[in-house]
Short mmCIF file of C-alpha atoms in Angstrom, two decimals:
data_model
loop_
_atom_site.label_atom_id
_atom_site.label_comp_id
_atom_site.label_asym_id
_atom_site.label_seq_id
_atom_site.Cartn_x
_atom_site.Cartn_y
_atom_site.Cartn_z
CA MET A 29 97.26 179.31 55.24
CA GLN A 30 98.28 177.49 58.11
CA PHE A 31 98.61 174.38 56.40
CA THR A 32 100.89 176.20 53.68
CA LEU A 33 103.07 177.88 56.70
CA LEU A 34 103.21 174.46 58.65
CA SER A 35 104.30 172.65 55.35
CA ALA A 36 106.80 175.24 54.65
CA VAL A 37 108.44 175.05 58.29
CA ALA A 38 108.40 171.35 58.21
CA LEU A 39 110.36 171.23 55.15
CA ALA A 40 112.90 173.88 56.20
CA LEU A 41 113.30 171.93 59.42
CA ALA A 42 113.89 168.39 57.32
CA GLY A 43 116.54 170.09 55.52
CA VAL A 44 118.46 171.19 58.34
CA SER A 45 118.11 168.09 60.37
CA ASN A 46 120.21 166.23 57.42
CA ALA A 47 123.05 168.48 57.30
CA MET A 48 126.09 166.04 57.29
CA PRO A 49 127.68 166.16 53.76
CA ILE A 50 127.42 163.05 52.06
CA HIS A 51 129.91 161.98 49.33
CA GLU A 52 129.53 159.39 46.49
CA THR A 53 132.98 157.01 46.16
CA ASN A 54 132.34 154.22 43.53
CA GLY A 55 128.66 153.92 44.00
CA THR A 56 128.87 153.68 47.96
CA ALA A 57 127.56 156.40 49.84
CA LEU A 58 129.95 157.83 52.79
CA VAL A 59 128.94 160.11 55.46
CA GLU A 60 131.66 163.03 55.97
CA ARG A 61 132.87 162.72 59.69
CA ASP A 62 134.53 165.27 61.86
CA VAL A 63 138.42 164.61 62.00
CA ILE A 64 139.88 163.88 65.29
CA THR A 65 142.96 165.62 66.10
CA GLY A 66 145.23 165.29 69.57
CA GLY A 67 148.78 164.18 70.42
CA PRO A 68 151.52 163.33 70.72
CA TYR A 69 150.94 160.90 73.19
CA GLN A 70 153.79 159.13 74.47
CA SER A 71 153.14 155.51 74.99
CA THR A 72 154.17 151.65 74.89
CA LEU A 73 153.82 150.31 71.61
CA THR A 74 153.33 146.22 72.03
CA TYR A 75 152.37 143.89 69.20
CA TYR A 76 149.71 141.39 68.24
CA THR A 77 148.49 138.84 65.34
CA PRO A 78 145.15 139.64 64.41
CA ASN A 79 145.54 136.78 61.69
CA GLY A 80 142.50 137.69 59.74
CA GLY A 81 140.18 138.14 62.13
CA TYR A 82 137.50 140.88 62.81
CA GLY A 83 138.61 143.90 65.06
CA ALA A 84 136.78 145.86 67.53
CA CYS A 85 135.48 148.26 64.63
CA GLY A 86 134.00 145.53 62.53
CA THR A 87 136.54 144.77 59.66
CA ILE A 88 138.99 142.07 59.12
CA ILE A 89 142.71 143.06 60.25
CA GLN A 90 145.64 141.15 58.44
CA ASN A 91 148.89 140.77 60.02
CA THR A 92 150.40 142.70 56.89
CA ASP A 93 147.97 145.74 57.67
CA PHE A 94 149.33 149.04 59.17
CA ALA A 95 146.50 148.90 61.90
CA ILE A 96 146.45 149.48 65.67
CA ALA A 97 144.57 148.38 68.76
CA MET A 98 143.99 151.50 71.04
CA LYS A 99 143.99 151.21 74.55
CA GLN A 100 140.12 150.03 75.31
CA SER A 101 139.29 152.82 78.00
CA LEU A 102 140.57 155.32 75.44
CA PHE A 103 138.57 153.97 72.44
CA ASP A 104 135.59 153.50 74.57
CA SER A 105 135.71 156.93 75.85
CA TYR A 106 135.30 158.31 72.35
CA ASN A 107 132.14 156.08 71.84
CA THR A 108 129.48 158.35 73.37
CA LEU A 109 126.96 157.92 70.86
CA HIS A 110 126.86 154.30 70.31
CA PRO A 111 128.63 152.77 73.55
CA GLY A 112 127.12 149.25 72.80
CA ASN A 113 128.61 149.36 69.51
CA PRO A 114 132.30 149.38 69.24
CA ASN A 115 131.81 149.04 65.07
CA LEU A 116 130.21 152.79 65.25
CA ASN A 117 133.18 154.46 67.37
CA PRO A 118 134.25 157.64 65.56
CA LEU A 119 137.46 156.61 66.20
CA CYS A 120 137.27 153.44 63.81
CA GLY A 121 139.42 154.06 60.58
CA THR A 122 140.93 157.21 62.03
CA GLN A 123 144.68 157.75 60.86
CA VAL A 124 147.51 157.86 63.61
CA ARG A 125 151.32 158.88 62.93
CA ILE A 126 153.51 156.65 65.21
CA THR A 127 157.04 157.39 65.73
CA SER A 128 159.65 155.48 67.58
CA LEU A 129 161.66 157.12 70.52
CA GLU A 130 164.28 154.73 70.46
CA ASP A 131 165.33 155.53 67.00
CA PRO A 132 166.45 159.10 66.90
CA ASN A 133 166.37 159.14 63.02
CA ALA A 134 162.89 157.62 62.99
CA GLN A 135 160.31 159.03 60.37
CA GLY A 136 156.60 158.72 61.50
CA VAL A 137 154.60 155.80 60.12
CA VAL A 138 150.81 156.06 59.43
CA ALA A 139 148.52 153.74 60.42
CA TYR A 140 144.66 153.36 61.26
CA ILE A 141 142.48 152.56 64.38
CA ARG A 142 140.65 149.31 63.58
CA ASP A 143 140.77 147.44 67.16
CA SER A 144 140.58 148.01 70.83
CA CYS A 145 143.13 146.73 73.25
CA PRO A 146 142.09 145.85 76.73
CA GLY A 147 145.54 144.72 77.74
CA CYS A 148 147.45 147.86 76.38
CA GLN A 149 149.80 149.59 78.74
CA GLY A 150 149.44 152.85 79.98
CA ASP A 151 146.94 155.57 79.46
CA TYR A 152 147.69 155.84 75.54
CA GLY A 153 148.91 152.19 74.86
CA ILE A 154 148.48 150.82 71.68
CA ASP A 155 148.91 147.47 70.05
CA ALA A 156 150.65 147.34 66.36
CA THR A 157 149.90 144.53 63.67
CA PRO A 158 153.43 142.99 62.75
CA ALA A 159 153.89 144.49 59.50
CA LEU A 160 153.33 148.14 61.57
CA CYS A 161 155.47 147.07 64.40
CA THR A 162 158.63 146.39 62.07
CA ALA A 163 157.87 149.61 60.12
CA VAL A 164 157.59 151.69 63.19
CA THR A 165 160.58 150.23 64.97
CA GLY A 166 163.14 148.80 62.54
CA GLN A 167 162.94 145.41 64.06
CA ALA A 168 162.45 142.43 61.70
CA ASP A 169 160.87 140.42 64.73
CA CYS A 170 158.85 142.49 67.16
CA LEU A 171 158.67 139.36 69.37
CA GLN A 172 162.24 139.51 70.35
CA LYS A 173 161.68 142.78 72.31
CA GLY A 174 158.26 142.78 72.99
CA THR A 175 157.34 146.76 74.03
CA PHE A 176 158.80 149.65 72.72
CA SER A 177 158.75 153.36 73.63
CA VAL A 178 156.81 155.25 70.95
CA LYS A 179 154.75 158.93 70.41
CA TRP A 180 151.58 159.09 68.27
CA LYS A 181 148.93 161.52 67.19
CA PHE A 182 146.04 161.67 65.54
CA GLY A 183 146.61 162.24 61.68
CA PRO A 184 144.85 164.82 59.87
CA ASN A 185 143.19 163.00 57.56
CA PRO A 186 139.94 160.96 57.63
CA ALA A 187 140.02 157.35 56.91
CA PRO A 188 139.20 156.18 53.34
CA ALA A 189 136.22 153.58 53.21
CA TYR A 190 137.63 149.98 53.64
#
């Protein structure tokens, strides 16, 4: 009787401990994560050229990707479960919407957090790939001006697998 009762309790607890939903996408299991929300934050956007290098999230970033590097201190503040491994930061792949404050007709542009930026300006500074910088600011060559005033917020949708 004791063994049966203990077995039933152990099985019940085992089912509770793995309560995070898992979805299958093209044969790859994806774990559903919490959606991160917040903002808008007024900040400075600068740009960088990752040139196909790996970002802090462990993925390759091309200059043509709509990807950002987030201020490192802000990026690190979200990584409380795995502080030694930025690849496991819950911000990795999170959608953000960025809007230029310098253009009154600007529409927001969606991008994904893929890197951290130790040199970004201000509390909420972000670095954008060249393609994203051009899309947000309308500047064909972001190098000419270098810094831009923007606002951004975490988007409502979780990131696709990449």
